[in-house]
């Protein structure tokens, strides 16, 4: 899929990649969602499907936080307060830990909810507000949203489908 350049392209990318991911997640037996058998984010590591969903929820929630702070005229801490871009592994661990006690169905509801909020956010924007100027360094707001929604959805789906095949699901 090409990198979105307009509001409509961004909406299409988010909605399409999320729908495909959600369909694959729906095939995961809930009793297997916490098995630590899925290829992790760091080379040579393993995680669970539930951790993968928690990771996506965490990043999506950060996108919303960034945009909400920006809309209020407040400074935005990229990627997150207390974390640098060189500490994404540690940040991912907080996403897993923050949602470790949730059931798999509850995690699926969280990703659906946060995705719906992102879709609404993008739908309320314009080409100019999303792509008209740099927002973080050389990245537009639309590009930052895409880098933390549709791109990770696609990556997660590739990993999930590989896991589903390996598990015979």
PDB file of C-alpha atoms in Angstrom:
ATOM      1  CA  UNK A   1       0.000   0.000   0.000  1.00  0.00           C
ATOM      2  CA  UNK A   2       1.336   3.436  -0.916  1.00  0.00           C
ATOM      3  CA  UNK A   3       2.082   5.964   1.803  1.00  0.00           C
ATOM      4  CA  UNK A   4      -1.043   8.079   2.296  1.00  0.00           C
ATOM      5  CA  UNK A   5      -0.813  11.691   1.153  1.00  0.00           C
ATOM      6  CA  UNK A   6      -4.363  12.879   1.872  1.00  0.00           C
ATOM      7  CA  UNK A   7      -6.966  12.575   4.599  1.00  0.00           C
ATOM      8  CA  UNK A   8      -9.021  10.131   2.515  1.00  0.00           C
ATOM      9  CA  UNK A   9      -5.997   7.958   1.729  1.00  0.00           C
ATOM     10  CA  UNK A  10      -5.069   7.898   5.424  1.00  0.00           C
ATOM     11  CA  UNK A  11      -8.599   6.933   6.429  1.00  0.00           C
ATOM     12  CA  UNK A  12      -8.615   4.184   3.802  1.00  0.00           C
ATOM     13  CA  UNK A  13      -5.233   2.855   4.985  1.00  0.00           C
ATOM     14  CA  UNK A  14      -6.274   2.792   8.642  1.00  0.00           C
ATOM     15  CA  UNK A  15      -9.686   1.258   7.992  1.00  0.00           C
ATOM     16  CA  UNK A  16      -8.445  -1.365   5.533  1.00  0.00           C
ATOM     17  CA  UNK A  17      -5.456  -2.552   7.574  1.00  0.00           C
ATOM     18  CA  UNK A  18      -7.449  -2.562  10.802  1.00  0.00           C
ATOM     19  CA  UNK A  19     -10.329  -4.543   9.286  1.00  0.00           C
ATOM     20  CA  UNK A  20      -7.945  -7.217   8.010  1.00  0.00           C
ATOM     21  CA  UNK A  21      -6.111  -7.379  11.344  1.00  0.00           C
ATOM     22  CA  UNK A  22      -9.360  -7.544  13.322  1.00  0.00           C
ATOM     23  CA  UNK A  23     -10.592 -10.418  11.153  1.00  0.00           C
ATOM     24  CA  UNK A  24      -7.397 -12.366  11.846  1.00  0.00           C
ATOM     25  CA  UNK A  25      -7.495 -11.566  15.562  1.00  0.00           C
ATOM     26  CA  UNK A  26     -11.044 -12.922  15.689  1.00  0.00           C
ATOM     27  CA  UNK A  27      -9.679 -16.359  14.731  1.00  0.00           C
ATOM     28  CA  UNK A  28      -7.352 -16.526  17.740  1.00  0.00           C
ATOM     29  CA  UNK A  29      -8.752 -18.847  20.412  1.00  0.00           C
ATOM     30  CA  UNK A  30      -8.970 -16.706  23.582  1.00  0.00           C
ATOM     31  CA  UNK A  31      -7.389 -19.494  25.637  1.00  0.00           C
ATOM     32  CA  UNK A  32      -4.276 -19.284  23.419  1.00  0.00           C
ATOM     33  CA  UNK A  33      -3.971 -15.493  23.359  1.00  0.00           C
ATOM     34  CA  UNK A  34      -1.561 -15.338  26.322  1.00  0.00           C
ATOM     35  CA  UNK A  35       0.789 -18.067  25.078  1.00  0.00           C
ATOM     36  CA  UNK A  36       4.260 -16.589  24.643  1.00  0.00           C
ATOM     37  CA  UNK A  37       4.894 -18.145  21.230  1.00  0.00           C
ATOM     38  CA  UNK A  38       4.617 -15.216  18.804  1.00  0.00           C
ATOM     39  CA  UNK A  39       7.695 -13.552  17.318  1.00  0.00           C
ATOM     40  CA  UNK A  40       8.457 -10.505  19.478  1.00  0.00           C
ATOM     41  CA  UNK A  41       9.238  -6.953  18.530  1.00  0.00           C
ATOM     42  CA  UNK A  42      12.930  -7.372  19.316  1.00  0.00           C
ATOM     43  CA  UNK A  43      14.950  -9.944  17.403  1.00  0.00           C
ATOM     44  CA  UNK A  44      15.083 -13.289  19.158  1.00  0.00           C
ATOM     45  CA  UNK A  45      12.220 -12.527  21.559  1.00  0.00           C
ATOM     46  CA  UNK A  46       8.773 -14.001  21.955  1.00  0.00           C
ATOM     47  CA  UNK A  47       5.502 -12.499  23.107  1.00  0.00           C
ATOM     48  CA  UNK A  48       1.835 -13.391  23.144  1.00  0.00           C
ATOM     49  CA  UNK A  49      -0.915 -12.351  20.758  1.00  0.00           C
ATOM     50  CA  UNK A  50      -2.404 -10.437  23.697  1.00  0.00           C
ATOM     51  CA  UNK A  51       0.896  -8.542  24.038  1.00  0.00           C
ATOM     52  CA  UNK A  52       0.757  -7.694  20.344  1.00  0.00           C
ATOM     53  CA  UNK A  53      -2.714  -6.229  20.780  1.00  0.00           C
ATOM     54  CA  UNK A  54      -1.614  -4.370  23.939  1.00  0.00           C
ATOM     55  CA  UNK A  55       1.289  -2.893  21.941  1.00  0.00           C
ATOM     56  CA  UNK A  56      -1.065  -1.634  19.237  1.00  0.00           C
ATOM     57  CA  UNK A  57      -3.469  -0.207  21.821  1.00  0.00           C
ATOM     58  CA  UNK A  58      -0.546   1.548  23.518  1.00  0.00           C
ATOM     59  CA  UNK A  59       0.684   3.205  20.328  1.00  0.00           C
ATOM     60  CA  UNK A  60      -2.811   4.160  19.223  1.00  0.00           C
ATOM     61  CA  UNK A  61      -3.453   5.719  22.636  1.00  0.00           C
ATOM     62  CA  UNK A  62      -0.227   7.697  22.278  1.00  0.00           C
ATOM     63  CA  UNK A  63      -1.336   9.027  18.880  1.00  0.00           C
ATOM     64  CA  UNK A  64      -4.536  10.268  20.497  1.00  0.00           C
ATOM     65  CA  UNK A  65      -2.590  11.793  23.394  1.00  0.00           C
ATOM     66  CA  UNK A  66      -0.244  13.600  21.000  1.00  0.00           C
ATOM     67  CA  UNK A  67      -3.120  15.008  18.990  1.00  0.00           C
ATOM     68  CA  UNK A  68      -5.147  15.998  22.050  1.00  0.00           C
ATOM     69  CA  UNK A  69      -2.181  17.816  23.611  1.00  0.00           C
ATOM     70  CA  UNK A  70      -1.437  19.540  20.310  1.00  0.00           C
ATOM     71  CA  UNK A  71      -5.074  20.628  19.950  1.00  0.00           C
ATOM     72  CA  UNK A  72      -4.879  22.225  23.418  1.00  0.00           C
ATOM     73  CA  UNK A  73      -1.669  24.028  22.474  1.00  0.00           C
ATOM     74  CA  UNK A  74       0.355  21.965  24.947  1.00  0.00           C
ATOM     75  CA  UNK A  75       3.791  20.568  24.200  1.00  0.00           C
ATOM     76  CA  UNK A  76       3.892  16.990  22.958  1.00  0.00           C
ATOM     77  CA  UNK A  77       6.478  14.591  24.369  1.00  0.00           C
ATOM     78  CA  UNK A  78       7.451  12.268  21.545  1.00  0.00           C
ATOM     79  CA  UNK A  79       7.297   9.348  21.831  1.00  0.00           C
ATOM     80  CA  UNK A  80       6.076   9.509  25.451  1.00  0.00           C
ATOM     81  CA  UNK A  81       6.947  11.397  28.617  1.00  0.00           C
ATOM     82  CA  UNK A  82      10.006   9.757  30.144  1.00  0.00           C
ATOM     83  CA  UNK A  83      10.935   7.814  27.003  1.00  0.00           C
ATOM     84  CA  UNK A  84      13.234   8.590  24.101  1.00  0.00           C
ATOM     85  CA  UNK A  85      13.060   7.092  20.647  1.00  0.00           C
ATOM     86  CA  UNK A  86      15.975   4.863  21.643  1.00  0.00           C
ATOM     87  CA  UNK A  87      13.852   3.339  24.456  1.00  0.00           C
ATOM     88  CA  UNK A  88      10.986   1.881  22.448  1.00  0.00           C
ATOM     89  CA  UNK A  89      11.608  -1.598  23.848  1.00  0.00           C
ATOM     90  CA  UNK A  90      11.097  -0.301  27.373  1.00  0.00           C
ATOM     91  CA  UNK A  91       8.009   1.598  26.229  1.00  0.00           C
ATOM     92  CA  UNK A  92       6.597  -1.576  24.653  1.00  0.00           C
ATOM     93  CA  UNK A  93       7.098  -3.362  27.969  1.00  0.00           C
ATOM     94  CA  UNK A  94       4.900  -0.753  29.664  1.00  0.00           C
ATOM     95  CA  UNK A  95       2.183  -1.333  27.056  1.00  0.00           C
ATOM     96  CA  UNK A  96       2.258  -5.069  27.809  1.00  0.00           C
ATOM     97  CA  UNK A  97       2.314  -4.550  31.593  1.00  0.00           C
ATOM     98  CA  UNK A  98      -0.473  -1.936  31.569  1.00  0.00           C
ATOM     99  CA  UNK A  99      -2.821  -4.445  29.955  1.00  0.00           C
ATOM    100  CA  UNK A 100      -1.523  -7.740  31.382  1.00  0.00           C
ATOM    101  CA  UNK A 101      -4.620  -8.296  33.517  1.00  0.00           C
ATOM    102  CA  UNK A 102      -7.127  -7.765  30.713  1.00  0.00           C
ATOM    103  CA  UNK A 103      -8.874 -10.655  29.054  1.00  0.00           C
ATOM    104  CA  UNK A 104      -8.299 -11.151  25.354  1.00  0.00           C
ATOM    105  CA  UNK A 105     -11.872 -10.062  24.515  1.00  0.00           C
ATOM    106  CA  UNK A 106     -11.317  -6.900  26.586  1.00  0.00           C
ATOM    107  CA  UNK A 107      -8.106  -6.188  24.663  1.00  0.00           C
ATOM    108  CA  UNK A 108      -9.929  -6.673  21.374  1.00  0.00           C
ATOM    109  CA  UNK A 109     -12.549  -4.191  22.558  1.00  0.00           C
ATOM    110  CA  UNK A 110      -9.821  -1.699  23.510  1.00  0.00           C
ATOM    111  CA  UNK A 111      -8.170  -1.883  20.089  1.00  0.00           C
ATOM    112  CA  UNK A 112     -11.575  -1.467  18.414  1.00  0.00           C
ATOM    113  CA  UNK A 113     -12.381   1.542  20.602  1.00  0.00           C
ATOM    114  CA  UNK A 114      -9.046   3.310  20.172  1.00  0.00           C
ATOM    115  CA  UNK A 115      -9.094   2.631  16.436  1.00  0.00           C
ATOM    116  CA  UNK A 116     -12.578   4.158  16.172  1.00  0.00           C
ATOM    117  CA  UNK A 117     -11.332   7.256  18.006  1.00  0.00           C
ATOM    118  CA  UNK A 118      -8.401   7.568  15.595  1.00  0.00           C
ATOM    119  CA  UNK A 119     -10.683   7.193  12.592  1.00  0.00           C
ATOM    120  CA  UNK A 120     -12.908   9.954  14.015  1.00  0.00           C
ATOM    121  CA  UNK A 121      -9.850  12.140  14.631  1.00  0.00           C
ATOM    122  CA  UNK A 122      -8.604  11.717  11.068  1.00  0.00           C
ATOM    123  CA  UNK A 123     -12.107  12.206   9.653  1.00  0.00           C
ATOM    124  CA  UNK A 124     -12.363  15.510  11.523  1.00  0.00           C
ATOM    125  CA  UNK A 125      -9.101  16.736   9.988  1.00  0.00           C
ATOM    126  CA  UNK A 126      -8.351  18.159   6.593  1.00  0.00           C
ATOM    127  CA  UNK A 127      -5.648  17.572   4.042  1.00  0.00           C
ATOM    128  CA  UNK A 128      -4.063  20.831   5.212  1.00  0.00           C
ATOM    129  CA  UNK A 129      -4.158  19.946   8.932  1.00  0.00           C
ATOM    130  CA  UNK A 130      -2.843  16.430   8.336  1.00  0.00           C
ATOM    131  CA  UNK A 131      -0.365  16.999   5.512  1.00  0.00           C
ATOM    132  CA  UNK A 132       0.074  20.755   5.115  1.00  0.00           C
ATOM    133  CA  UNK A 133       3.146  21.211   7.303  1.00  0.00           C
ATOM    134  CA  UNK A 134       5.710  19.359   9.342  1.00  0.00           C
ATOM    135  CA  UNK A 135       4.430  18.414  12.780  1.00  0.00           C
ATOM    136  CA  UNK A 136       7.245  16.399  14.314  1.00  0.00           C
ATOM    137  CA  UNK A 137      10.650  17.041  12.798  1.00  0.00           C
ATOM    138  CA  UNK A 138      10.136  16.413   9.083  1.00  0.00           C
ATOM    139  CA  UNK A 139       6.948  14.357   9.535  1.00  0.00           C
ATOM    140  CA  UNK A 140       3.450  15.656   8.984  1.00  0.00           C
ATOM    141  CA  UNK A 141       0.698  14.830  11.448  1.00  0.00           C
ATOM    142  CA  UNK A 142      -0.829  12.460   8.904  1.00  0.00           C
ATOM    143  CA  UNK A 143       2.453  10.629   8.461  1.00  0.00           C
ATOM    144  CA  UNK A 144       2.943  10.291  12.238  1.00  0.00           C
ATOM    145  CA  UNK A 145      -0.581   8.914  12.566  1.00  0.00           C
ATOM    146  CA  UNK A 146       0.033   6.450   9.720  1.00  0.00           C
ATOM    147  CA  UNK A 147       3.387   5.352  11.164  1.00  0.00           C
ATOM    148  CA  UNK A 148       1.647   4.454  14.425  1.00  0.00           C
ATOM    149  CA  UNK A 149      -1.616   2.961  13.134  1.00  0.00           C
ATOM    150  CA  UNK A 150      -1.876   1.420   9.670  1.00  0.00           C
ATOM    151  CA  UNK A 151       1.819   0.523   9.386  1.00  0.00           C
ATOM    152  CA  UNK A 152       1.916  -1.368  12.708  1.00  0.00           C
ATOM    153  CA  UNK A 153      -1.458  -2.966  11.921  1.00  0.00           C
ATOM    154  CA  UNK A 154       0.009  -4.346   8.712  1.00  0.00           C
ATOM    155  CA  UNK A 155       3.172  -5.519  10.468  1.00  0.00           C
ATOM    156  CA  UNK A 156       1.153  -7.128  13.255  1.00  0.00           C
ATOM    157  CA  UNK A 157      -1.070  -8.899  10.760  1.00  0.00           C
ATOM    158  CA  UNK A 158       1.931 -10.382   8.947  1.00  0.00           C
ATOM    159  CA  UNK A 159       3.309 -11.694  12.226  1.00  0.00           C
ATOM    160  CA  UNK A 160      -0.073 -12.910  13.404  1.00  0.00           C
ATOM    161  CA  UNK A 161      -0.812 -14.777  10.162  1.00  0.00           C
ATOM    162  CA  UNK A 162       2.580 -16.504  10.368  1.00  0.00           C
ATOM    163  CA  UNK A 163       1.763 -17.525  13.958  1.00  0.00           C
ATOM    164  CA  UNK A 164      -1.721 -18.733  13.027  1.00  0.00           C
ATOM    165  CA  UNK A 165      -0.277 -20.958  10.271  1.00  0.00           C
ATOM    166  CA  UNK A 166       2.411 -22.326  12.607  1.00  0.00           C
ATOM    167  CA  UNK A 167      -0.248 -23.097  15.221  1.00  0.00           C
ATOM    168  CA  UNK A 168      -2.519 -24.781  12.691  1.00  0.00           C
ATOM    169  CA  UNK A 169      -5.287 -22.266  13.305  1.00  0.00           C
TER     170      UNK A 169
END
